[in-house]
PDB file of C-alpha atoms and ligand atoms in Angstrom:
ATOM      1  CA  UNK A  28      65.184  82.826 144.638  1.00 88.00           C
ATOM      2  CA  UNK A  29      62.696  84.304 146.939  1.00 92.00           C
ATOM      3  CA  UNK A  30      59.590  81.887 148.015  1.00 94.00           C
ATOM      4  CA  UNK A  31      57.218  84.469 147.095  1.00 95.00           C
ATOM      5  CA  UNK A  32      58.685  84.491 142.935  1.00 94.00           C
ATOM      6  CA  UNK A  33      58.910  80.751 142.843  1.00 95.00           C
ATOM      7  CA  UNK A  34      55.385  80.640 144.061  1.00 95.00           C
ATOM      8  CA  UNK A  35      54.119  83.007 141.283  1.00 93.00           C
ATOM      9  CA  UNK A  36      56.417  81.133 138.648  1.00 94.00           C
ATOM     10  CA  UNK A  37      54.515  78.021 139.506  1.00 94.00           C
ATOM     11  CA  UNK A  38      51.033  79.972 139.252  1.00 93.00           C
ATOM     12  CA  UNK A  39      52.077  80.945 136.167  1.00 91.00           C
ATOM     13  CA  UNK A  40      52.731  77.335 134.661  1.00 93.00           C
ATOM     14  CA  UNK A  41      56.770  77.167 134.876  1.00 95.00           C
ATOM     15  CA  UNK A  42      58.681  74.018 135.675  1.00 96.00           C
ATOM     16  CA  UNK A  43      61.475  74.868 137.786  1.00 96.00           C
ATOM     17  CA  UNK A  44      64.678  73.124 136.990  1.00 96.00           C
ATOM     18  CA  UNK A  45      67.662  73.341 139.580  1.00 92.00           C
ATOM     19  CA  UNK A  46      67.789  76.673 141.446  1.00 89.00           C
ATOM     20  CA  UNK A  47      67.633  79.270 138.309  1.00 93.00           C
ATOM     21  CA  UNK A  48      66.641  77.244 135.212  1.00 96.00           C
ATOM     22  CA  UNK A  49      62.900  77.009 134.243  1.00 97.00           C
ATOM     23  CA  UNK A  50      60.643  75.212 131.144  1.00 97.00           C
ATOM     24  CA  UNK A  51      56.965  75.834 130.395  1.00 96.00           C
ATOM     25  CA  UNK A  52      55.086  73.903 127.619  1.00 94.00           C
ATOM     26  CA  UNK A  53      54.913  76.710 124.858  1.00 92.00           C
ATOM     27  CA  UNK A  54      50.772  77.009 123.664  1.00 91.00           C
ATOM     28  CA  UNK A  55      51.795  76.527 120.236  1.00 93.00           C
ATOM     29  CA  UNK A  56      53.289  72.790 120.840  1.00 94.00           C
ATOM     30  CA  UNK A  57      49.732  72.128 122.413  1.00 92.00           C
ATOM     31  CA  UNK A  58      48.039  74.025 119.409  1.00 94.00           C
ATOM     32  CA  UNK A  59      50.014  71.931 117.188  1.00 96.00           C
ATOM     33  CA  UNK A  60      49.120  68.711 118.740  1.00 96.00           C
ATOM     34  CA  UNK A  61      45.448  68.942 119.131  1.00 95.00           C
ATOM     35  CA  UNK A  62      44.659  71.319 115.816  1.00 94.00           C
ATOM     36  CA  UNK A  63      47.402  71.171 113.840  1.00 90.00           C
ATOM     37  CA  UNK A  64      47.928  74.550 113.542  1.00 91.00           C
ATOM     38  CA  UNK A  65      51.458  76.181 113.941  1.00 91.00           C
ATOM     39  CA  UNK A  66      54.050  78.668 115.313  1.00 94.00           C
ATOM     40  CA  UNK A  67      55.491  81.430 113.193  1.00 94.00           C
ATOM     41  CA  UNK A  68      58.997  79.629 113.631  1.00 94.00           C
ATOM     42  CA  UNK A  69      57.828  76.540 111.731  1.00 95.00           C
ATOM     43  CA  UNK A  70      56.123  78.919 109.440  1.00 94.00           C
ATOM     44  CA  UNK A  71      59.378  81.024 108.717  1.00 96.00           C
ATOM     45  CA  UNK A  72      62.212  78.800 109.394  1.00 96.00           C
ATOM     46  CA  UNK A  73      60.910  75.254 109.507  1.00 95.00           C
ATOM     47  CA  UNK A  74      60.489  74.644 113.335  1.00 96.00           C
ATOM     48  CA  UNK A  75      57.908  72.046 113.824  1.00 96.00           C
ATOM     49  CA  UNK A  76      56.266  73.464 116.896  1.00 96.00           C
ATOM     50  CA  UNK A  77      55.339  70.325 118.167  1.00 96.00           C
ATOM     51  CA  UNK A  78      58.707  69.445 118.497  1.00 97.00           C
ATOM     52  CA  UNK A  79      60.106  72.463 119.766  1.00 97.00           C
ATOM     53  CA  UNK A  80      61.100  73.397 123.864  1.00 96.00           C
ATOM     54  CA  UNK A  81      61.011  76.657 125.496  1.00 96.00           C
ATOM     55  CA  UNK A  82      63.186  76.822 128.491  1.00 98.00           C
ATOM     56  CA  UNK A  83      65.703  79.342 130.355  1.00 97.00           C
ATOM     57  CA  UNK A  84      68.616  78.454 132.455  1.00 97.00           C
ATOM     58  CA  UNK A  85      68.251  82.135 134.450  1.00 95.00           C
ATOM     59  CA  UNK A  86      64.570  82.659 134.933  1.00 95.00           C
ATOM     60  CA  UNK A  87      64.859  85.280 137.608  1.00 94.00           C
ATOM     61  CA  UNK A  88      67.901  87.269 136.547  1.00 95.00           C
ATOM     62  CA  UNK A  89      68.085  89.841 133.703  1.00 96.00           C
ATOM     63  CA  UNK A  90      70.091  93.309 133.182  1.00 97.00           C
ATOM     64  CA  UNK A  91      66.979  94.920 132.120  1.00 96.00           C
ATOM     65  CA  UNK A  92      63.457  94.913 133.733  1.00 94.00           C
ATOM     66  CA  UNK A  93      61.382  95.688 130.889  1.00 95.00           C
ATOM     67  CA  UNK A  94      57.948  97.047 130.864  1.00 95.00           C
ATOM     68  CA  UNK A  95      56.519  94.764 128.220  1.00 96.00           C
ATOM     69  CA  UNK A  96      58.433  91.624 129.673  1.00 94.00           C
ATOM     70  CA  UNK A  97      56.268  88.457 130.384  1.00 86.00           C
ATOM     71  CA  UNK A  98      58.726  87.902 133.480  1.00 87.00           C
ATOM     72  CA  UNK A  99      57.929  88.452 137.216  1.00 90.00           C
ATOM     73  CA  UNK A 100      60.262  91.653 138.068  1.00 89.00           C
ATOM     74  CA  UNK A 101      60.751  92.491 142.021  1.00 90.00           C
ATOM     75  CA  UNK A 102      57.894  95.448 141.398  1.00 88.00           C
ATOM     76  CA  UNK A 103      55.291  93.100 140.387  1.00 90.00           C
ATOM     77  CA  UNK A 104      55.438  91.187 143.735  1.00 93.00           C
ATOM     78  CA  UNK A 105      56.898  93.802 146.111  1.00 93.00           C
ATOM     79  CA  UNK A 106      60.116  91.963 146.898  1.00 94.00           C
ATOM     80  CA  UNK A 107      63.714  92.364 146.042  1.00 93.00           C
ATOM     81  CA  UNK A 108      66.212  90.117 144.693  1.00 94.00           C
ATOM     82  CA  UNK A 109      69.434  90.411 143.155  1.00 94.00           C
ATOM     83  CA  UNK A 110      68.710  90.296 139.257  1.00 94.00           C
ATOM     84  CA  UNK A 111      72.199  90.219 138.146  1.00 95.00           C
ATOM     85  CA  UNK A 112      75.050  88.537 139.747  1.00 94.00           C
ATOM     86  CA  UNK A 113      74.930  84.570 139.191  1.00 93.00           C
ATOM     87  CA  UNK A 114      76.632  82.396 142.073  1.00 90.00           C
ATOM     88  CA  UNK A 115      78.510  79.478 140.905  1.00 85.00           C
ATOM     89  CA  UNK A 116      76.265  77.322 143.694  1.00 85.00           C
ATOM     90  CA  UNK A 117      73.317  78.568 141.958  1.00 84.00           C
ATOM     91  CA  UNK A 118      74.418  76.341 139.060  1.00 90.00           C
ATOM     92  CA  UNK A 119      73.561  72.299 137.842  1.00 92.00           C
ATOM     93  CA  UNK A 120      75.728  70.848 135.271  1.00 95.00           C
ATOM     94  CA  UNK A 121      74.235  71.236 131.584  1.00 97.00           C
ATOM     95  CA  UNK A 122      73.349  67.475 131.167  1.00 97.00           C
ATOM     96  CA  UNK A 123      71.235  67.598 134.259  1.00 97.00           C
ATOM     97  CA  UNK A 124      69.339  70.808 133.185  1.00 97.00           C
ATOM     98  CA  UNK A 125      68.769  69.593 130.040  1.00 97.00           C
ATOM     99  CA  UNK A 126      67.984  65.988 131.247  1.00 98.00           C
ATOM    100  CA  UNK A 127      65.440  68.086 133.492  1.00 97.00           C
ATOM    101  CA  UNK A 128      64.034  70.014 130.690  1.00 98.00           C
ATOM    102  CA  UNK A 129      63.158  66.632 128.705  1.00 98.00           C
ATOM    103  CA  UNK A 130      61.747  65.267 131.893  1.00 97.00           C
ATOM    104  CA  UNK A 131      59.595  68.456 131.914  1.00 97.00           C
ATOM    105  CA  UNK A 132      58.307  68.172 128.471  1.00 97.00           C
ATOM    106  CA  UNK A 133      57.254  64.817 128.937  1.00 97.00           C
ATOM    107  CA  UNK A 134      55.552  65.450 132.211  1.00 96.00           C
ATOM    108  CA  UNK A 135      53.403  68.170 130.223  1.00 95.00           C
ATOM    109  CA  UNK A 136      52.534  65.791 127.075  1.00 95.00           C
ATOM    110  CA  UNK A 137      51.374  63.648 129.596  1.00 91.00           C
ATOM    111  CA  UNK A 138      47.629  64.630 129.173  1.00 90.00           C
ATOM    112  CA  UNK A 139      48.032  64.326 125.436  1.00 95.00           C
ATOM    113  CA  UNK A 140      48.429  60.603 125.118  1.00 95.00           C
ATOM    114  CA  UNK A 141      46.137  59.143 122.261  1.00 95.00           C
ATOM    115  CA  UNK A 142      46.392  55.996 124.177  1.00 93.00           C
ATOM    116  CA  UNK A 143      44.501  57.552 127.296  1.00 92.00           C
ATOM    117  CA  UNK A 144      41.979  58.857 124.786  1.00 93.00           C
ATOM    118  CA  UNK A 145      43.388  62.346 123.766  1.00 94.00           C
ATOM    119  CA  UNK A 146      42.448  63.307 120.273  1.00 95.00           C
ATOM    120  CA  UNK A 147      45.750  63.689 119.123  1.00 95.00           C
ATOM    121  CA  UNK A 148      48.012  61.494 116.197  1.00 95.00           C
ATOM    122  CA  UNK A 149      49.840  58.493 117.587  1.00 95.00           C
ATOM    123  CA  UNK A 150      53.036  59.779 115.274  1.00 96.00           C
ATOM    124  CA  UNK A 151      52.700  63.691 116.612  1.00 96.00           C
ATOM    125  CA  UNK A 152      52.535  62.728 119.953  1.00 96.00           C
ATOM    126  CA  UNK A 153      55.708  59.816 119.691  1.00 97.00           C
ATOM    127  CA  UNK A 154      57.622  63.046 117.773  1.00 97.00           C
ATOM    128  CA  UNK A 155      56.584  65.412 120.569  1.00 97.00           C
ATOM    129  CA  UNK A 156      58.108  63.162 123.042  1.00 97.00           C
ATOM    130  CA  UNK A 157      61.261  63.384 120.830  1.00 97.00           C
ATOM    131  CA  UNK A 158      62.170  67.209 120.510  1.00 97.00           C
ATOM    132  CA  UNK A 159      64.485  68.462 117.668  1.00 97.00           C
ATOM    133  CA  UNK A 160      64.523  72.163 118.992  1.00 97.00           C
ATOM    134  CA  UNK A 161      65.238  74.390 122.088  1.00 98.00           C
ATOM    135  CA  UNK A 162      63.995  77.953 122.381  1.00 97.00           C
ATOM    136  CA  UNK A 163      66.083  79.701 124.824  1.00 98.00           C
ATOM    137  CA  UNK A 164      64.260  82.445 125.438  1.00 93.00           C
ATOM    138  CA  UNK A 165      61.716  82.315 127.736  1.00 90.00           C
ATOM    139  CA  UNK A 166      62.373  84.752 130.198  1.00 93.00           C
ATOM    140  CA  UNK A 167      65.586  86.301 132.156  1.00 95.00           C
ATOM    141  CA  UNK A 168      68.911  87.234 129.993  1.00 97.00           C
ATOM    142  CA  UNK A 169      70.441  84.181 129.018  1.00 97.00           C
ATOM    143  CA  UNK A 170      73.793  85.413 128.653  1.00 97.00           C
ATOM    144  CA  UNK A 171      74.101  85.865 132.318  1.00 96.00           C
ATOM    145  CA  UNK A 172      74.510  81.987 132.437  1.00 96.00           C
ATOM    146  CA  UNK A 173      78.368  81.079 132.893  1.00 95.00           C
ATOM    147  CA  UNK A 174      77.572  78.019 131.348  1.00 96.00           C
ATOM    148  CA  UNK A 175      75.879  79.107 128.228  1.00 97.00           C
ATOM    149  CA  UNK A 176      78.778  77.844 125.742  1.00 98.00           C
ATOM    150  CA  UNK A 177      78.295  74.390 127.309  1.00 98.00           C
ATOM    151  CA  UNK A 178      74.390  74.261 127.136  1.00 98.00           C
ATOM    152  CA  UNK A 179      74.457  75.241 123.549  1.00 98.00           C
ATOM    153  CA  UNK A 180      76.735  72.622 122.956  1.00 98.00           C
ATOM    154  CA  UNK A 181      74.778  70.111 124.885  1.00 98.00           C
ATOM    155  CA  UNK A 182      71.789  70.733 122.830  1.00 98.00           C
ATOM    156  CA  UNK A 183      73.417  70.478 119.638  1.00 98.00           C
ATOM    157  CA  UNK A 184      75.262  66.978 120.554  1.00 98.00           C
ATOM    158  CA  UNK A 185      71.844  65.887 121.800  1.00 98.00           C
ATOM    159  CA  UNK A 186      70.723  66.400 118.206  1.00 98.00           C
ATOM    160  CA  UNK A 187      68.940  69.506 118.343  1.00 98.00           C
ATOM    161  CA  UNK A 188      68.686  72.913 117.015  1.00 98.00           C
ATOM    162  CA  UNK A 189      68.554  76.096 119.110  1.00 98.00           C
ATOM    163  CA  UNK A 190      67.411  79.635 119.114  1.00 98.00           C
ATOM    164  CA  UNK A 191      68.655  81.918 121.578  1.00 98.00           C
ATOM    165  CA  UNK A 192      67.264  85.341 122.126  1.00 98.00           C
ATOM    166  CA  UNK A 193      69.554  88.107 124.203  1.00 98.00           C
ATOM    167  CA  UNK A 194      68.892  91.706 124.923  1.00 98.00           C
ATOM    168  CA  UNK A 195      72.314  92.574 123.427  1.00 98.00           C
ATOM    169  CA  UNK A 196      73.735  93.796 126.694  1.00 98.00           C
ATOM    170  CA  UNK A 197      76.609  91.207 127.027  1.00 98.00           C
ATOM    171  CA  UNK A 198      78.158  92.029 123.832  1.00 98.00           C
ATOM    172  CA  UNK A 199      81.566  90.309 125.257  1.00 98.00           C
ATOM    173  CA  UNK A 200      79.702  87.065 125.705  1.00 98.00           C
ATOM    174  CA  UNK A 201      78.717  87.315 122.490  1.00 97.00           C
ATOM    175  CA  UNK A 202      81.622  87.607 120.858  1.00 96.00           C
ATOM    176  CA  UNK A 203      82.989  84.561 122.936  1.00 97.00           C
ATOM    177  CA  UNK A 204      80.483  81.810 123.449  1.00 98.00           C
ATOM    178  CA  UNK A 205      79.269  79.009 120.998  1.00 98.00           C
ATOM    179  CA  UNK A 206      76.815  80.145 118.810  1.00 98.00           C
ATOM    180  CA  UNK A 207      73.473  79.001 118.653  1.00 98.00           C
ATOM    181  CA  UNK A 208      71.922  77.449 115.464  1.00 98.00           C
ATOM    182  CA  UNK A 209      69.590  81.212 115.325  1.00 98.00           C
ATOM    183  CA  UNK A 210      70.870  83.753 117.654  1.00 98.00           C
ATOM    184  CA  UNK A 211      68.489  87.035 118.544  1.00 98.00           C
ATOM    185  CA  UNK A 212      69.200  90.035 119.285  1.00 98.00           C
ATOM    186  CA  UNK A 213      66.214  91.882 120.258  1.00 98.00           C
ATOM    187  CA  UNK A 214      65.867  96.151 119.397  1.00 98.00           C
ATOM    188  CA  UNK A 215      63.472  97.534 121.629  1.00 98.00           C
ATOM    189  CA  UNK A 216      64.109 101.177 121.229  1.00 98.00           C
ATOM    190  CA  UNK A 217      65.250 103.674 118.525  1.00 98.00           C
ATOM    191  CA  UNK A 218      67.438 105.852 121.034  1.00 98.00           C
ATOM    192  CA  UNK A 219      68.649 105.492 124.527  1.00 98.00           C
ATOM    193  CA  UNK A 220      66.088 107.861 126.200  1.00 98.00           C
ATOM    194  CA  UNK A 221      63.159 105.492 125.214  1.00 98.00           C
ATOM    195  CA  UNK A 222      65.755 102.367 126.165  1.00 98.00           C
ATOM    196  CA  UNK A 223      65.937 103.656 129.149  1.00 98.00           C
ATOM    197  CA  UNK A 224      62.333 104.288 130.096  1.00 98.00           C
ATOM    198  CA  UNK A 225      60.828 101.345 128.255  1.00 98.00           C
ATOM    199  CA  UNK A 226      63.686  98.888 129.297  1.00 97.00           C
ATOM    200  CA  UNK A 227      64.692 100.545 132.807  1.00 96.00           C
ATOM    201  CA  UNK A 228      68.571  98.854 132.548  1.00 97.00           C
ATOM    202  CA  UNK A 229      69.749  97.857 135.921  1.00 96.00           C
ATOM    203  CA  UNK A 230      73.214  97.694 134.519  1.00 97.00           C
ATOM    204  CA  UNK A 231      75.602 100.938 132.943  1.00 95.00           C
ATOM    205  CA  UNK A 232      75.850 101.754 129.509  1.00 97.00           C
ATOM    206  CA  UNK A 233      72.993  99.078 128.131  1.00 98.00           C
ATOM    207  CA  UNK A 234      72.496 101.379 125.206  1.00 98.00           C
ATOM    208  CA  UNK A 235      76.087 101.342 124.483  1.00 98.00           C
ATOM    209  CA  UNK A 236      76.179  97.662 125.306  1.00 98.00           C
ATOM    210  CA  UNK A 237      73.415  97.063 122.636  1.00 98.00           C
ATOM    211  CA  UNK A 238      75.190  98.780 119.942  1.00 98.00           C
ATOM    212  CA  UNK A 239      78.362  97.187 120.490  1.00 98.00           C
ATOM    213  CA  UNK A 240      76.208  93.859 120.329  1.00 98.00           C
ATOM    214  CA  UNK A 241      75.116  94.911 116.905  1.00 98.00           C
ATOM    215  CA  UNK A 242      78.667  95.697 115.819  1.00 97.00           C
ATOM    216  CA  UNK A 243      79.422  91.990 116.571  1.00 98.00           C
ATOM    217  CA  UNK A 244      76.345  90.404 114.947  1.00 98.00           C
ATOM    218  CA  UNK A 245      77.656  90.899 111.579  1.00 96.00           C
ATOM    219  CA  UNK A 246      80.923  89.105 112.373  1.00 97.00           C
ATOM    220  CA  UNK A 247      79.446  85.931 113.778  1.00 98.00           C
ATOM    221  CA  UNK A 248      79.262  82.949 111.862  1.00 96.00           C
ATOM    222  CA  UNK A 249      75.663  81.827 112.691  1.00 98.00           C
ATOM    223  CA  UNK A 250      72.068  82.875 111.386  1.00 98.00           C
ATOM    224  CA  UNK A 251      71.305  86.046 113.227  1.00 98.00           C
ATOM    225  CA  UNK A 252      67.866  88.356 113.684  1.00 98.00           C
ATOM    226  CA  UNK A 253      66.973  91.219 115.033  1.00 98.00           C
ATOM    227  CA  UNK A 254      63.656  90.922 116.764  1.00 98.00           C
ATOM    228  CA  UNK A 255      61.930  94.606 117.307  1.00 98.00           C
ATOM    229  CA  UNK A 256      59.275  94.010 119.775  1.00 98.00           C
ATOM    230  CA  UNK A 257      56.655  96.648 118.850  1.00 98.00           C
ATOM    231  CA  UNK A 258      54.987  98.449 122.066  1.00 98.00           C
ATOM    232  CA  UNK A 259      52.614 100.955 120.975  1.00 98.00           C
ATOM    233  CA  UNK A 260      52.703 104.278 122.477  1.00 97.00           C
ATOM    234  CA  UNK A 261      56.161 103.439 123.452  1.00 98.00           C
ATOM    235  CA  UNK A 262      58.906 102.659 121.170  1.00 98.00           C
ATOM    236  CA  UNK A 263      56.902 102.398 117.711  1.00 98.00           C
ATOM    237  CA  UNK A 264      58.463 105.827 116.728  1.00 97.00           C
ATOM    238  CA  UNK A 265      61.402 106.799 114.622  1.00 98.00           C
ATOM    239  CA  UNK A 266      61.606 103.919 112.168  1.00 98.00           C
ATOM    240  CA  UNK A 267      64.995 105.597 110.503  1.00 98.00           C
ATOM    241  CA  UNK A 268      66.737 105.129 113.855  1.00 98.00           C
ATOM    242  CA  UNK A 269      65.696 101.717 113.978  1.00 98.00           C
ATOM    243  CA  UNK A 270      67.150 101.235 110.418  1.00 98.00           C
ATOM    244  CA  UNK A 271      70.459 102.495 111.335  1.00 98.00           C
ATOM    245  CA  UNK A 272      70.852  99.727 114.176  1.00 98.00           C
ATOM    246  CA  UNK A 273      70.021  97.005 111.580  1.00 98.00           C
ATOM    247  CA  UNK A 274      72.458  98.617 109.261  1.00 98.00           C
ATOM    248  CA  UNK A 275      75.080  98.332 112.207  1.00 98.00           C
ATOM    249  CA  UNK A 276      74.329  94.496 112.815  1.00 98.00           C
ATOM    250  CA  UNK A 277      73.440  93.294 109.154  1.00 98.00           C
ATOM    251  CA  UNK A 278      71.134  90.377 110.200  1.00 98.00           C
ATOM    252  CA  UNK A 279      70.045  88.070 108.351  1.00 98.00           C
ATOM    253  CA  UNK A 280      66.253  88.503 109.350  1.00 98.00           C
ATOM    254  CA  UNK A 281      64.440  91.086 111.265  1.00 98.00           C
ATOM    255  CA  UNK A 282      61.310  90.180 113.162  1.00 98.00           C
ATOM    256  CA  UNK A 283      59.276  93.275 113.662  1.00 98.00           C
ATOM    257  CA  UNK A 284      56.395  92.023 116.433  1.00 98.00           C
ATOM    258  CA  UNK A 285      54.027  92.971 118.458  1.00 98.00           C
ATOM    259  CA  UNK A 286      53.868  93.372 122.238  1.00 98.00           C
ATOM    260  CA  UNK A 287      51.190  90.742 123.521  1.00 96.00           C
ATOM    261  CA  UNK A 288      49.329  91.610 126.712  1.00 95.00           C
ATOM    262  CA  UNK A 289      50.232  88.494 128.624  1.00 91.00           C
ATOM    263  CA  UNK A 290      52.071  87.292 131.953  1.00 88.00           C
ATOM    264  CA  UNK A 291      53.605  89.770 134.192  1.00 89.00           C
ATOM    265  CA  UNK A 292      53.226  92.793 131.989  1.00 95.00           C
ATOM    266  CA  UNK A 293      49.767  93.246 132.370  1.00 94.00           C
ATOM    267  CA  UNK A 294      50.927  95.145 135.924  1.00 91.00           C
ATOM    268  CA  UNK A 295      52.723  97.873 133.959  1.00 94.00           C
ATOM    269  CA  UNK A 296      50.855  98.101 130.527  1.00 97.00           C
ATOM    270  CA  UNK A 297      47.795  97.955 129.042  1.00 96.00           C
ATOM    271  CA  UNK A 298      45.697  96.380 126.125  1.00 96.00           C
ATOM    272  CA  UNK A 299      46.015  99.843 124.047  1.00 97.00           C
ATOM    273  CA  UNK A 300      50.148  99.052 124.153  1.00 98.00           C
ATOM    274  CA  UNK A 301      49.535  95.824 122.079  1.00 98.00           C
ATOM    275  CA  UNK A 302      49.309  97.128 118.132  1.00 98.00           C
ATOM    276  CA  UNK A 303      47.737  95.533 115.683  1.00 98.00           C
ATOM    277  CA  UNK A 304      48.631  93.382 113.086  1.00 98.00           C
ATOM    278  CA  UNK A 305      47.970  96.355 110.657  1.00 98.00           C
ATOM    279  CA  UNK A 306      50.107  98.757 112.508  1.00 98.00           C
ATOM    280  CA  UNK A 307      52.899  95.877 112.566  1.00 98.00           C
ATOM    281  CA  UNK A 308      52.934  95.390 108.950  1.00 98.00           C
ATOM    282  CA  UNK A 309      52.911  99.262 108.153  1.00 98.00           C
ATOM    283  CA  UNK A 310      55.700  99.627 110.533  1.00 98.00           C
ATOM    284  CA  UNK A 311      57.072  96.557 108.519  1.00 98.00           C
ATOM    285  CA  UNK A 312      56.645  98.163 105.340  1.00 98.00           C
ATOM    286  CA  UNK A 313      58.409 101.246 106.158  1.00 98.00           C
ATOM    287  CA  UNK A 314      61.378  99.567 107.598  1.00 98.00           C
ATOM    288  CA  UNK A 315      61.954  97.353 104.437  1.00 98.00           C
ATOM    289  CA  UNK A 316      61.681 100.341 102.533  1.00 98.00           C
ATOM    290  CA  UNK A 317      64.447 102.096 104.594  1.00 98.00           C
ATOM    291  CA  UNK A 318      66.704  98.792 104.704  1.00 98.00           C
ATOM    292  CA  UNK A 319      66.512  96.929 101.320  1.00 98.00           C
ATOM    293  CA  UNK A 320      65.188  93.943 103.456  1.00 98.00           C
ATOM    294  CA  UNK A 321      62.360  91.936 101.428  1.00 98.00           C
ATOM    295  CA  UNK A 322      59.263  91.766 103.353  1.00 98.00           C
ATOM    296  CA  UNK A 323      58.848  87.866 102.722  1.00 97.00           C
ATOM    297  CA  UNK A 324      56.292  86.847 105.220  1.00 97.00           C
ATOM    298  CA  UNK A 325      53.995  87.149 108.438  1.00 98.00           C
ATOM    299  CA  UNK A 326      51.500  85.788 110.717  1.00 97.00           C
ATOM    300  CA  UNK A 327      48.629  87.871 111.574  1.00 97.00           C
ATOM    301  CA  UNK A 328      47.840  85.419 114.814  1.00 95.00           C
ATOM    302  CA  UNK A 329      51.301  86.468 116.512  1.00 95.00           C
ATOM    303  CA  UNK A 330      51.320  89.896 115.299  1.00 97.00           C
ATOM    304  CA  UNK A 331      54.858  89.509 113.521  1.00 98.00           C
ATOM    305  CA  UNK A 332      56.137  89.714 110.134  1.00 98.00           C
ATOM    306  CA  UNK A 333      59.420  88.957 108.949  1.00 98.00           C
ATOM    307  CA  UNK A 334      62.052  90.746 106.962  1.00 98.00           C
ATOM    308  CA  UNK A 335      64.822  88.866 105.084  1.00 98.00           C
ATOM    309  CA  UNK A 336      67.801  90.350 103.818  1.00 97.00           C
ATOM    310  CA  UNK A 337      68.194  87.096 101.039  1.00 96.00           C
ATOM    311  CA  UNK A 338      65.051  86.742  98.732  1.00 93.00           C
ATOM    312  CA  UNK A 339      65.221  82.725  99.914  1.00 89.00           C
ATOM    313  CA  UNK A 340      65.229  81.873 103.152  1.00 90.00           C
ATOM    314  CA  UNK A 341      66.869  77.937 103.624  1.00 88.00           C
ATOM    315  CA  UNK A 342      64.743  76.136 106.170  1.00 90.00           C
ATOM    316  CA  UNK A 343      66.046  74.400 109.259  1.00 88.00           C
TER     317      UNK A 343
HETATM  318  S1  LIG B 420      65.310  91.609 128.357  1.00 95.35           S
HETATM  319 FE1  LIG B 420      63.995  90.454 128.160  1.00 95.35          FE
HETATM  320  S2  LIG B 420      63.873  88.872 130.042  1.00 95.35           S
HETATM  321 FE2  LIG B 420      65.001  90.701 130.599  1.00 95.35          FE
HETATM  322  S3  LIG B 420      63.404  92.111 131.358  1.00 95.35           S
HETATM  323 FE3  LIG B 420      63.182  92.346 128.986  1.00 95.35          FE
HETATM  324  S4  LIG B 420      61.759  91.482 127.744  1.00 95.35           S
HETATM  325 FE4  LIG B 420      62.268  90.573 130.290  1.00 95.35          FE
END
């Protein structure tokens, strides 16, 4: 990784693990400890925010350079690096990676110890030190990680559940990998033209690969989600085309989520690209009508609406 990137990531609060992995404390974990509030994943699926970790095995690698990404991309810091190929020498064993993730979590909880005066319940603090869920989603494309199956197996072996978010450009990996507890495929465009402009793929046939991932999604035996990342004035059009993409994948859930003006995306977009919750809600209602999914829940603070194929959600 270029030194400039390492410096930038550390400034943004990432704990770098091994040569390519990273952990970053989730703001919702802190809010859950201090104010007893929770992230939409707790509300929708039962994932306790104070016991949830977010990490990535590939912080600097991705097949796309989405304008809305929090991730630092080469144009943000004026330095080039290979964003796609992964060398074997880049990797540490998955058990070491997970040990490092758990250590990073303990380090970041240091300031929340009630014995040292923090206004946090003893019970919650102890629970946060013993996490039960890993979100493989922080930044980068996790299916580029050659040991992704081993990582998921390791997480489950340690008694934790897992969410994995992919951009869908690696359908061959999706169809063969160990499956996470809940698998997300992002849909950030209704058509190829929008896709190329907004997601700026660094590979050939990115759009075709996403369509193939959607076809694969319906055959996978795990909970599946399409995450629609909505960017105002960029991809919030043609709800009918989105509904056809959803039909292809038949996911259990659809999360319609507004882009947030955060991280390195602030170099590429502006506040006006972050839709209001009212816009997200209106788009979701149209999508629900076209797909037949049930609009079950929403969280205004995260500008997210949940649609579900079934009327009941089994909490994890
Ligand atoms: S696919 Fe995800 S990690 Fe990759 S550039 Fe887009 S938002 Fe960032």
